[in-house]
PDB file of N, CA and C in Angstrom:
ATOM      1  N   ILE A   1     208.927 -33.802 -87.368  1.00 81.00           N
ATOM      2  CA  ILE A   1     209.345 -33.386 -86.360  1.00 81.00           C
ATOM      3  C   ILE A   1     210.764 -34.162 -86.171  1.00 81.00           C
ATOM      4  N   ALA A   2     210.614 -35.183 -86.270  1.00 83.00           N
ATOM      5  CA  ALA A   2     212.400 -35.370 -85.598  1.00 83.00           C
ATOM      6  C   ALA A   2     212.993 -35.075 -86.217  1.00 83.00           C
ATOM      7  N   ASP A   3     212.669 -34.459 -87.478  1.00 86.00           N
ATOM      8  CA  ASP A   3     214.419 -33.720 -88.500  1.00 86.00           C
ATOM      9  C   ASP A   3     214.249 -32.150 -87.182  1.00 86.00           C
ATOM     10  N   SER A   4     213.214 -31.381 -86.918  1.00 89.00           N
ATOM     11  CA  SER A   4     213.254 -30.841 -86.646  1.00 89.00           C
ATOM     12  C   SER A   4     213.728 -30.441 -85.342  1.00 89.00           C
ATOM     13  N   VAL A   5     213.343 -31.379 -84.346  1.00 87.00           N
ATOM     14  CA  VAL A   5     213.992 -31.216 -82.841  1.00 87.00           C
ATOM     15  C   VAL A   5     214.960 -32.753 -82.983  1.00 87.00           C
ATOM     16  N   LYS A   6     215.802 -32.694 -83.772  1.00 90.00           N
ATOM     17  CA  LYS A   6     216.566 -33.719 -84.381  1.00 90.00           C
ATOM     18  C   LYS A   6     216.462 -34.772 -83.339  1.00 90.00           C
ATOM     19  N   LEU A   7     215.539 -35.184 -83.840  1.00 90.00           N
ATOM     20  CA  LEU A   7     215.861 -37.138 -82.691  1.00 90.00           C
ATOM     21  C   LEU A   7     215.969 -38.468 -84.033  1.00 90.00           C
ATOM     22  N   ASN A   8     216.433 -38.993 -84.316  1.00 91.00           N
ATOM     23  CA  ASN A   8     216.909 -39.979 -84.940  1.00 91.00           C
ATOM     24  C   ASN A   8     215.920 -40.612 -85.311  1.00 91.00           C
ATOM     25  N   SER A   9     214.627 -40.702 -85.021  1.00 89.00           N
ATOM     26  CA  SER A   9     213.305 -41.335 -85.664  1.00 89.00           C
ATOM     27  C   SER A   9     212.097 -40.695 -86.511  1.00 89.00           C
ATOM     28  N   ALA A  10     210.845 -41.009 -86.773  1.00 85.00           N
ATOM     29  CA  ALA A  10     209.554 -40.362 -86.968  1.00 85.00           C
ATOM     30  C   ALA A  10     209.074 -41.628 -85.385  1.00 85.00           C
ATOM     31  N   LYS A  11     209.130 -42.467 -85.158  1.00 87.00           N
ATOM     32  CA  LYS A  11     208.941 -42.961 -84.436  1.00 87.00           C
ATOM     33  C   LYS A  11     209.351 -42.915 -83.381  1.00 87.00           C
ATOM     34  N   GLU A  12     210.625 -42.116 -82.879  1.00 91.00           N
ATOM     35  CA  GLU A  12     210.666 -42.213 -81.380  1.00 91.00           C
ATOM     36  C   GLU A  12     210.674 -40.367 -81.279  1.00 91.00           C
ATOM     37  N   ALA A  13     210.023 -39.760 -82.712  1.00 88.00           N
ATOM     38  CA  ALA A  13     208.952 -38.353 -82.264  1.00 88.00           C
ATOM     39  C   ALA A  13     207.388 -38.606 -81.857  1.00 88.00           C
ATOM     40  N   GLU A  14     206.941 -39.397 -82.262  1.00 88.00           N
ATOM     41  CA  GLU A  14     206.235 -40.046 -81.803  1.00 88.00           C
ATOM     42  C   GLU A  14     205.654 -40.453 -80.234  1.00 88.00           C
ATOM     43  N   GLN A  15     207.007 -41.132 -80.696  1.00 91.00           N
ATOM     44  CA  GLN A  15     206.651 -41.417 -79.012  1.00 91.00           C
ATOM     45  C   GLN A  15     206.848 -40.273 -78.179  1.00 91.00           C
ATOM     46  N   LYS A  16     207.608 -38.656 -78.502  1.00 92.00           N
ATOM     47  CA  LYS A  16     208.044 -38.087 -77.427  1.00 92.00           C
ATOM     48  C   LYS A  16     206.259 -37.677 -77.206  1.00 92.00           C
ATOM     49  N   VAL A  17     205.289 -36.905 -78.694  1.00 91.00           N
ATOM     50  CA  VAL A  17     204.173 -36.389 -78.332  1.00 91.00           C
ATOM     51  C   VAL A  17     203.823 -37.225 -77.667  1.00 91.00           C
ATOM     52  N   PHE A  18     203.297 -38.022 -78.288  1.00 91.00           N
ATOM     53  CA  PHE A  18     202.168 -39.027 -77.507  1.00 91.00           C
ATOM     54  C   PHE A  18     202.371 -38.848 -75.602  1.00 91.00           C
ATOM     55  N   ARG A  19     203.803 -39.088 -75.508  1.00 94.00           N
ATOM     56  CA  ARG A  19     204.112 -38.660 -73.958  1.00 94.00           C
ATOM     57  C   ARG A  19     204.049 -37.046 -73.636  1.00 94.00           C
ATOM     58  N   MET A  20     203.608 -36.389 -74.229  1.00 93.00           N
ATOM     59  CA  MET A  20     203.546 -35.007 -73.519  1.00 93.00           C
ATOM     60  C   MET A  20     202.212 -34.863 -74.104  1.00 93.00           C
ATOM     61  N   VAL A  21     201.007 -35.563 -74.321  1.00 92.00           N
ATOM     62  CA  VAL A  21     199.985 -35.067 -74.887  1.00 92.00           C
ATOM     63  C   VAL A  21     199.476 -36.327 -73.552  1.00 92.00           C
ATOM     64  N   GLN A  22     199.948 -37.616 -73.596  1.00 93.00           N
ATOM     65  CA  GLN A  22     199.418 -38.316 -71.866  1.00 93.00           C
ATOM     66  C   GLN A  22     199.724 -37.398 -70.657  1.00 93.00           C
ATOM     67  N   ASP A  23     201.186 -37.047 -71.300  1.00 94.00           N
ATOM     68  CA  ASP A  23     201.548 -35.881 -69.672  1.00 94.00           C
ATOM     69  C   ASP A  23     200.271 -34.197 -69.445  1.00 94.00           C
ATOM     70  N   GLY A  24     199.734 -34.190 -70.274  1.00 88.00           N
ATOM     71  CA  GLY A  24     199.613 -32.684 -69.797  1.00 88.00           C
ATOM     72  C   GLY A  24     199.719 -31.911 -70.774  1.00 88.00           C
ATOM     73  N   GLU A  25     200.355 -32.238 -71.568  1.00 91.00           N
ATOM     74  CA  GLU A  25     202.181 -30.956 -71.553  1.00 91.00           C
ATOM     75  C   GLU A  25     201.286 -30.277 -72.834  1.00 91.00           C
ATOM     76  N   ILE A  26     200.999 -30.901 -74.069  1.00 93.00           N
ATOM     77  CA  ILE A  26     200.281 -30.165 -75.453  1.00 93.00           C
ATOM     78  C   ILE A  26     199.101 -31.365 -75.528  1.00 93.00           C
ATOM     79  N   PHE A  27     198.792 -30.330 -76.136  1.00 93.00           N
ATOM     80  CA  PHE A  27     197.302 -31.176 -76.932  1.00 93.00           C
ATOM     81  C   PHE A  27     196.933 -31.436 -78.155  1.00 93.00           C
ATOM     82  N   ALA A  28     196.974 -32.796 -78.538  1.00 91.00           N
ATOM     83  CA  ALA A  28     197.636 -33.367 -79.743  1.00 91.00           C
ATOM     84  C   ALA A  28     196.269 -34.088 -79.540  1.00 91.00           C
ATOM     85  N   THR A  29     196.422 -34.503 -81.416  1.00 90.00           N
ATOM     86  CA  THR A  29     195.561 -36.320 -81.660  1.00 90.00           C
ATOM     87  C   THR A  29     197.479 -36.554 -82.539  1.00 90.00           C
ATOM     88  N   ILE A  30     197.593 -37.708 -82.816  1.00 89.00           N
ATOM     89  CA  ILE A  30     198.320 -38.524 -83.196  1.00 89.00           C
ATOM     90  C   ILE A  30     198.029 -39.010 -84.565  1.00 89.00           C
ATOM     91  N   ASN A  31     197.519 -38.968 -85.921  1.00 89.00           N
ATOM     92  CA  ASN A  31     197.155 -40.220 -87.234  1.00 89.00           C
ATOM     93  C   ASN A  31     198.503 -40.567 -87.396  1.00 89.00           C
ATOM     94  N   GLN A  32     198.580 -41.423 -86.908  1.00 84.00           N
ATOM     95  CA  GLN A  32     199.514 -42.752 -87.009  1.00 84.00           C
ATOM     96  C   GLN A  32     199.197 -43.354 -88.163  1.00 84.00           C
ATOM     97  N   LYS A  33     198.132 -43.548 -88.890  1.00 87.00           N
ATOM     98  CA  LYS A  33     198.410 -43.848 -90.798  1.00 87.00           C
ATOM     99  C   LYS A  33     199.155 -42.681 -90.726  1.00 87.00           C
ATOM    100  N   ASP A  34     198.336 -41.415 -91.185  1.00 86.00           N
ATOM    101  CA  ASP A  34     199.219 -40.516 -92.043  1.00 86.00           C
ATOM    102  C   ASP A  34     200.438 -40.261 -91.550  1.00 86.00           C
ATOM    103  N   GLY A  35     201.015 -40.226 -90.280  1.00 81.00           N
ATOM    104  CA  GLY A  35     201.736 -40.011 -89.635  1.00 81.00           C
ATOM    105  C   GLY A  35     202.640 -38.610 -89.142  1.00 81.00           C
ATOM    106  N   MET A  36     200.014 -38.206 -89.173  1.00 88.00           N
ATOM    107  CA  MET A  36     200.560 -36.077 -88.929  1.00 88.00           C
ATOM    108  C   MET A  36     199.682 -36.123 -87.756  1.00 88.00           C
ATOM    109  N   VAL A  37     200.505 -35.321 -87.150  1.00 90.00           N
ATOM    110  CA  VAL A  37     200.018 -34.398 -85.756  1.00 90.00           C
ATOM    111  C   VAL A  37     199.332 -33.309 -86.063  1.00 90.00           C
ATOM    112  N   SER A  38     198.086 -33.682 -84.880  1.00 91.00           N
ATOM    113  CA  SER A  38     197.578 -32.098 -85.023  1.00 91.00           C
ATOM    114  C   SER A  38     197.037 -31.225 -83.433  1.00 91.00           C
ATOM    115  N   PHE A  39     197.466 -30.354 -83.258  1.00 91.00           N
ATOM    116  CA  PHE A  39     197.596 -30.303 -81.872  1.00 91.00           C
ATOM    117  C   PHE A  39     196.501 -29.018 -82.054  1.00 91.00           C
ATOM    118  N   GLY A  40     196.241 -28.795 -80.525  1.00 91.00           N
ATOM    119  CA  GLY A  40     195.150 -28.658 -80.490  1.00 91.00           C
ATOM    120  C   GLY A  40     194.560 -27.507 -79.260  1.00 91.00           C
ATOM    121  N   ASP A  41     193.644 -26.783 -78.768  1.00 90.00           N
ATOM    122  CA  ASP A  41     194.510 -25.622 -78.245  1.00 90.00           C
ATOM    123  C   ASP A  41     193.592 -26.490 -76.731  1.00 90.00           C
ATOM    124  N   ASP A  42     194.046 -25.633 -74.899  1.00 86.00           N
ATOM    125  CA  ASP A  42     194.274 -26.353 -74.582  1.00 86.00           C
ATOM    126  C   ASP A  42     192.729 -26.264 -74.093  1.00 86.00           C
ATOM    127  N   PRO A  43     191.776 -27.670 -73.760  1.00 84.00           N
ATOM    128  CA  PRO A  43     190.763 -27.333 -72.699  1.00 84.00           C
ATOM    129  C   PRO A  43     190.471 -26.799 -71.455  1.00 84.00           C
ATOM    130  N   GLU A  44     191.010 -26.305 -70.574  1.00 81.00           N
ATOM    131  CA  GLU A  44     190.315 -26.008 -69.835  1.00 81.00           C
ATOM    132  C   GLU A  44     190.628 -24.503 -69.865  1.00 81.00           C
ATOM    133  N   GLN A  45     189.165 -24.127 -69.174  1.00 79.00           N
ATOM    134  CA  GLN A  45     189.625 -22.284 -69.221  1.00 79.00           C
ATOM    135  C   GLN A  45     189.391 -21.610 -67.839  1.00 79.00           C
ATOM    136  N   TYR A  46     190.211 -21.657 -67.875  1.00 81.00           N
ATOM    137  CA  TYR A  46     190.893 -21.088 -66.179  1.00 81.00           C
ATOM    138  C   TYR A  46     189.421 -19.771 -65.645  1.00 81.00           C
ATOM    139  N   ASP A  47     188.513 -20.803 -65.999  1.00 83.00           N
ATOM    140  CA  ASP A  47     187.241 -19.803 -65.745  1.00 83.00           C
ATOM    141  C   ASP A  47     187.268 -20.176 -64.262  1.00 83.00           C
ATOM    142  N   ASN A  48     186.738 -20.892 -63.325  1.00 88.00           N
ATOM    143  CA  ASN A  48     186.463 -21.158 -62.436  1.00 88.00           C
ATOM    144  C   ASN A  48     187.362 -21.255 -61.350  1.00 88.00           C
ATOM    145  N   SER A  49     185.946 -21.434 -59.691  1.00 91.00           N
ATOM    146  CA  SER A  49     187.341 -20.642 -58.359  1.00 91.00           C
ATOM    147  C   SER A  49     187.865 -22.197 -58.211  1.00 91.00           C
ATOM    148  N   SER A  50     188.265 -22.859 -58.187  1.00 90.00           N
ATOM    149  CA  SER A  50     189.231 -24.003 -57.899  1.00 90.00           C
ATOM    150  C   SER A  50     190.327 -23.577 -58.643  1.00 90.00           C
ATOM    151  N   MET A  51     190.426 -23.670 -60.083  1.00 88.00           N
ATOM    152  CA  MET A  51     192.020 -22.900 -60.696  1.00 88.00           C
ATOM    153  C   MET A  51     191.942 -21.702 -59.895  1.00 88.00           C
ATOM    154  N   ARG A  52     191.433 -20.897 -60.251  1.00 90.00           N
ATOM    155  CA  ARG A  52     191.901 -19.213 -59.244  1.00 90.00           C
ATOM    156  C   ARG A  52     192.377 -19.792 -57.857  1.00 90.00           C
ATOM    157  N   SER A  53     191.926 -20.707 -57.059  1.00 94.00           N
ATOM    158  CA  SER A  53     192.610 -20.522 -55.490  1.00 94.00           C
ATOM    159  C   SER A  53     194.289 -21.329 -56.348  1.00 94.00           C
ATOM    160  N   TYR A  54     194.131 -22.245 -56.901  1.00 92.00           N
ATOM    161  CA  TYR A  54     194.961 -22.753 -57.424  1.00 92.00           C
ATOM    162  C   TYR A  54     196.403 -22.234 -57.884  1.00 92.00           C
ATOM    163  N   LEU A  55     196.077 -21.881 -58.888  1.00 92.00           N
ATOM    164  CA  LEU A  55     196.777 -20.421 -59.251  1.00 92.00           C
ATOM    165  C   LEU A  55     196.858 -19.091 -58.452  1.00 92.00           C
ATOM    166  N   ASP A  56     196.653 -18.791 -57.543  1.00 95.00           N
ATOM    167  CA  ASP A  56     196.612 -17.983 -56.591  1.00 95.00           C
ATOM    168  C   ASP A  56     197.784 -19.008 -55.222  1.00 95.00           C
ATOM    169  N   LYS A  57     197.713 -19.599 -55.448  1.00 97.00           N
ATOM    170  CA  LYS A  57     198.355 -20.983 -54.357  1.00 97.00           C
ATOM    171  C   LYS A  57     199.943 -20.718 -54.632  1.00 97.00           C
ATOM    172  N   GLN A  58     199.651 -20.868 -56.000  1.00 97.00           N
ATOM    173  CA  GLN A  58     200.831 -20.658 -57.333  1.00 97.00           C
ATOM    174  C   GLN A  58     202.266 -20.022 -56.614  1.00 97.00           C
ATOM    175  N   ILE A  59     201.334 -18.709 -57.132  1.00 98.00           N
ATOM    176  CA  ILE A  59     201.443 -16.898 -57.451  1.00 98.00           C
ATOM    177  C   ILE A  59     201.942 -16.806 -56.010  1.00 98.00           C
ATOM    178  N   ARG A  60     201.353 -17.520 -54.676  1.00 98.00           N
ATOM    179  CA  ARG A  60     202.079 -16.643 -53.302  1.00 98.00           C
ATOM    180  C   ARG A  60     202.641 -17.802 -52.623  1.00 98.00           C
ATOM    181  N   ASP A  61     202.632 -19.408 -53.373  1.00 98.00           N
ATOM    182  CA  ASP A  61     204.306 -20.008 -53.727  1.00 98.00           C
ATOM    183  C   ASP A  61     205.482 -19.527 -53.523  1.00 98.00           C
ATOM    184  N   SER A  62     205.149 -19.220 -55.514  1.00 98.00           N
ATOM    185  CA  SER A  62     206.099 -17.931 -56.142  1.00 98.00           C
ATOM    186  C   SER A  62     207.197 -17.505 -55.200  1.00 98.00           C
ATOM    187  N   ILE A  63     205.682 -16.618 -54.528  1.00 98.00           N
ATOM    188  CA  ILE A  63     206.569 -14.808 -54.399  1.00 98.00           C
ATOM    189  C   ILE A  63     207.385 -15.421 -52.884  1.00 98.00           C
ATOM    190  N   ASP A  64     206.835 -16.046 -52.197  1.00 98.00           N
ATOM    191  CA  ASP A  64     207.597 -17.028 -50.664  1.00 98.00           C
ATOM    192  C   ASP A  64     208.986 -16.930 -50.865  1.00 98.00           C
ATOM    193  N   LEU A  65     209.056 -17.582 -52.154  1.00 98.00           N
ATOM    194  CA  LEU A  65     210.298 -18.556 -52.680  1.00 98.00           C
ATOM    195  C   LEU A  65     211.450 -17.691 -52.892  1.00 98.00           C
ATOM    196  N   ALA A  66     210.554 -16.979 -53.961  1.00 98.00           N
ATOM    197  CA  ALA A  66     211.250 -15.380 -53.820  1.00 98.00           C
ATOM    198  C   ALA A  66     212.107 -14.076 -52.774  1.00 98.00           C
ATOM    199  N   ARG A  67     210.682 -14.680 -51.857  1.00 98.00           N
ATOM    200  CA  ARG A  67     211.443 -14.033 -50.339  1.00 98.00           C
ATOM    201  C   ARG A  67     212.704 -14.299 -49.690  1.00 98.00           C
ATOM    202  N   LYS A  68     212.355 -15.828 -50.030  1.00 98.00           N
ATOM    203  CA  LYS A  68     213.888 -16.448 -49.171  1.00 98.00           C
ATOM    204  C   LYS A  68     215.061 -16.638 -49.639  1.00 98.00           C
ATOM    205  N   LEU A  69     215.278 -16.893 -50.778  1.00 97.00           N
ATOM    206  CA  LEU A  69     215.856 -16.596 -52.030  1.00 97.00           C
ATOM    207  C   LEU A  69     216.557 -14.981 -52.043  1.00 97.00           C
ATOM    208  N   ARG A  70     216.517 -14.666 -51.421  1.00 97.00           N
ATOM    209  CA  ARG A  70     216.023 -12.712 -51.696  1.00 97.00           C
ATOM    210  C   ARG A  70     217.473 -12.673 -50.238  1.00 97.00           C
ATOM    211  N   THR A  71     216.233 -13.168 -49.045  1.00 97.00           N
ATOM    212  CA  THR A  71     216.970 -13.216 -47.908  1.00 97.00           C
ATOM    213  C   THR A  71     218.377 -14.260 -47.904  1.00 97.00           C
ATOM    214  N   GLN A  72     218.362 -15.144 -48.704  1.00 97.00           N
ATOM    215  CA  GLN A  72     219.622 -15.876 -47.966  1.00 97.00           C
ATOM    216  C   GLN A  72     220.571 -15.475 -48.670  1.00 97.00           C
ATOM    217  N   ASP A  73     220.215 -14.741 -50.601  1.00 96.00           N
ATOM    218  CA  ASP A  73     221.815 -14.249 -50.941  1.00 96.00           C
ATOM    219  C   ASP A  73     221.760 -13.084 -50.224  1.00 96.00           C
ATOM    220  N   GLN A  74     221.380 -11.989 -49.709  1.00 96.00           N
ATOM    221  CA  GLN A  74     221.575 -11.265 -48.560  1.00 96.00           C
ATOM    222  C   GLN A  74     222.489 -12.076 -47.763  1.00 96.00           C
ATOM    223  N   ASN A  75     222.413 -12.415 -46.770  1.00 95.00           N
ATOM    224  CA  ASN A  75     222.682 -13.858 -46.403  1.00 95.00           C
ATOM    225  C   ASN A  75     224.415 -13.913 -46.285  1.00 95.00           C
ATOM    226  N   ILE A  76     224.464 -14.414 -47.439  1.00 94.00           N
ATOM    227  CA  ILE A  76     224.835 -14.787 -47.958  1.00 94.00           C
ATOM    228  C   ILE A  76     226.304 -13.744 -48.612  1.00 94.00           C
ATOM    229  N   ALA A  77     225.997 -12.664 -48.913  1.00 92.00           N
ATOM    230  CA  ALA A  77     226.748 -11.324 -49.669  1.00 92.00           C
ATOM    231  C   ALA A  77     227.262 -10.520 -48.234  1.00 92.00           C
ATOM    232  N   ALA A  78     226.508 -10.502 -47.155  1.00 93.00           N
ATOM    233  CA  ALA A  78     226.673 -10.049 -46.284  1.00 93.00           C
ATOM    234  C   ALA A  78     228.461 -11.052 -44.774  1.00 93.00           C
ATOM    235  N   SER A  79     228.004 -11.981 -45.227  1.00 93.00           N
ATOM    236  CA  SER A  79     228.980 -12.924 -44.166  1.00 93.00           C
ATOM    237  C   SER A  79     230.587 -12.117 -44.212  1.00 93.00           C
ATOM    238  N   PRO A  80     230.941 -12.687 -43.602  1.00 91.00           N
ATOM    239  CA  PRO A  80     232.653 -12.633 -43.905  1.00 91.00           C
ATOM    240  C   PRO A  80     233.419 -13.480 -43.979  1.00 91.00           C
ATOM    241  N   GLU A  81     233.040 -14.908 -44.008  1.00 91.00           N
ATOM    242  CA  GLU A  81     233.626 -15.659 -44.920  1.00 91.00           C
ATOM    243  C   GLU A  81     233.601 -15.443 -46.188  1.00 91.00           C
ATOM    244  N   TYR A  82     232.038 -15.542 -47.246  1.00 90.00           N
ATOM    245  CA  TYR A  82     231.808 -14.189 -48.348  1.00 90.00           C
ATOM    246  C   TYR A  82     232.867 -13.765 -48.657  1.00 90.00           C
ATOM    247  N   ILE A  83     233.005 -12.253 -48.187  1.00 87.00           N
ATOM    248  CA  ILE A  83     233.962 -11.433 -48.176  1.00 87.00           C
ATOM    249  C   ILE A  83     235.215 -11.451 -48.646  1.00 87.00           C
ATOM    250  N   GLN A  84     235.155 -12.486 -47.446  1.00 86.00           N
ATOM    251  CA  GLN A  84     236.931 -12.305 -47.457  1.00 86.00           C
ATOM    252  C   GLN A  84     237.441 -13.478 -48.521  1.00 86.00           C
ATOM    253  N   LYS A  85     236.548 -14.478 -48.802  1.00 86.00           N
ATOM    254  CA  LYS A  85     237.013 -15.401 -50.155  1.00 86.00           C
ATOM    255  C   LYS A  85     236.941 -14.565 -51.540  1.00 86.00           C
ATOM    256  N   THR A  86     235.451 -13.651 -51.181  1.00 84.00           N
ATOM    257  CA  THR A  86     235.625 -13.277 -53.130  1.00 84.00           C
ATOM    258  C   THR A  86     236.929 -11.653 -53.115  1.00 84.00           C
ATOM    259  N   MET A  87     237.284 -10.760 -51.511  1.00 82.00           N
ATOM    260  CA  MET A  87     238.246 -10.424 -51.943  1.00 82.00           C
ATOM    261  C   MET A  87     239.928 -11.252 -52.217  1.00 82.00           C
ATOM    262  N   HIS A  88     239.701 -12.478 -51.641  1.00 79.00           N
ATOM    263  CA  HIS A  88     241.245 -13.286 -52.092  1.00 79.00           C
ATOM    264  C   HIS A  88     240.868 -13.722 -53.247  1.00 79.00           C
ATOM    265  N   GLU A  89     239.935 -13.984 -53.945  1.00 76.00           N
ATOM    266  CA  GLU A  89     239.833 -14.461 -55.215  1.00 76.00           C
ATOM    267  C   GLU A  89     239.997 -13.410 -56.470  1.00 76.00           C
ATOM    268  N   ARG A  90     239.497 -11.788 -55.550  1.00 71.00           N
ATOM    269  CA  ARG A  90     240.043 -10.391 -57.091  1.00 71.00           C
ATOM    270  C   ARG A  90     241.287 -10.194 -56.180  1.00 71.00           C
ATOM    271  N   GLY A  91     241.938 -10.513 -56.003  1.00 66.00           N
ATOM    272  CA  GLY A  91     243.251  -9.747 -55.198  1.00 66.00           C
ATOM    273  C   GLY A  91     243.714  -8.866 -56.232  1.00 66.00           C
ATOM    274  N   GLY A  92     244.109  -8.823 -57.251  1.00 50.00           N
ATOM    275  CA  GLY A  92     244.493  -8.205 -59.019  1.00 50.00           C
ATOM    276  C   GLY A  92     243.446  -6.985 -58.760  1.00 50.00           C
ATOM    277  N   ARG A  93     242.020  -7.194 -58.721  1.00 55.00           N
ATOM    278  CA  ARG A  93     240.718  -6.139 -58.686  1.00 55.00           C
ATOM    279  C   ARG A  93     241.060  -5.063 -57.969  1.00 55.00           C
ATOM    280  N   TRP A  94     240.906  -5.583 -56.195  1.00 52.00           N
ATOM    281  CA  TRP A  94     241.630  -4.757 -54.755  1.00 52.00           C
ATOM    282  C   TRP A  94     242.647  -3.648 -54.993  1.00 52.00           C
ATOM    283  N   GLY A  95     243.428  -4.165 -55.312  1.00 51.00           N
ATOM    284  CA  GLY A  95     244.101  -3.348 -54.613  1.00 51.00           C
ATOM    285  C   GLY A  95     245.470  -3.958 -54.158  1.00 51.00           C
ATOM    286  N   SER A  96     246.573  -4.038 -53.803  1.00 51.00           N
ATOM    287  CA  SER A  96     247.951  -4.366 -52.958  1.00 51.00           C
ATOM    288  C   SER A  96     247.179  -3.724 -51.723  1.00 51.00           C
ATOM    289  N   GLU A  97     246.234  -2.686 -51.458  1.00 52.00           N
ATOM    290  CA  GLU A  97     245.942  -2.619 -50.056  1.00 52.00           C
ATOM    291  C   GLU A  97     245.082  -2.977 -49.427  1.00 52.00           C
ATOM    292  N   PHE A  98     244.272  -4.394 -50.433  1.00 51.00           N
ATOM    293  CA  PHE A  98     243.646  -5.189 -49.268  1.00 51.00           C
ATOM    294  C   PHE A  98     244.237  -6.580 -48.871  1.00 51.00           C
ATOM    295  N   GLU A  99     245.362  -6.906 -49.578  1.00 52.00           N
ATOM    296  CA  GLU A  99     245.999  -8.037 -49.743  1.00 52.00           C
ATOM    297  C   GLU A  99     246.049  -9.141 -48.354  1.00 52.00           C
ATOM    298  N   ASP A 100     246.481  -7.533 -47.440  1.00 54.00           N
ATOM    299  CA  ASP A 100     246.951  -8.715 -45.761  1.00 54.00           C
ATOM    300  C   ASP A 100     245.356  -7.936 -45.240  1.00 54.00           C
ATOM    301  N   PHE A 101     244.059  -7.896 -46.026  1.00 54.00           N
ATOM    302  CA  PHE A 101     243.713  -7.487 -45.143  1.00 54.00           C
ATOM    303  C   PHE A 101     242.740  -9.106 -44.403  1.00 54.00           C
ATOM    304  N   GLU A 102     241.807  -8.329 -42.864  1.00 58.00           N
ATOM    305  CA  GLU A 102     242.115 -10.388 -42.244  1.00 58.00           C
ATOM    306  C   GLU A 102     240.593  -9.858 -41.784  1.00 58.00           C
ATOM    307  N   MET A 103     239.333 -10.742 -42.090  1.00 54.00           N
ATOM    308  CA  MET A 103     237.833 -10.096 -41.791  1.00 54.00           C
ATOM    309  C   MET A 103     238.538 -10.991 -39.842  1.00 54.00           C
ATOM    310  N   PRO A 104     236.925 -10.771 -39.572  1.00 54.00           N
ATOM    311  CA  PRO A 104     237.326 -10.946 -38.322  1.00 54.00           C
ATOM    312  C   PRO A 104     236.527 -12.013 -37.939  1.00 54.00           C
TER     313      PRO A 104
END
């Protein structure tokens, strides 16, 4: 593992794997004697109502955040300050007819 992820030592790899197991990022057991790691499947079955509620909330929160980001992006793209700045920065691409254009 250490070589494939470019860590300095097997001990460092073991520590990283151990932390990932503790944090629930992966499911594995470490055999320190043999220096082997056995990876397992996530024991969560995702088949109960509390997990469905949790996942549903995460999806709704993600959709809400995407909606807010889209609105912010549209507001920025339509702002006179942004338009003026991008026209100035892209002066060569817009042509000389826009060089003296002033935004209100």
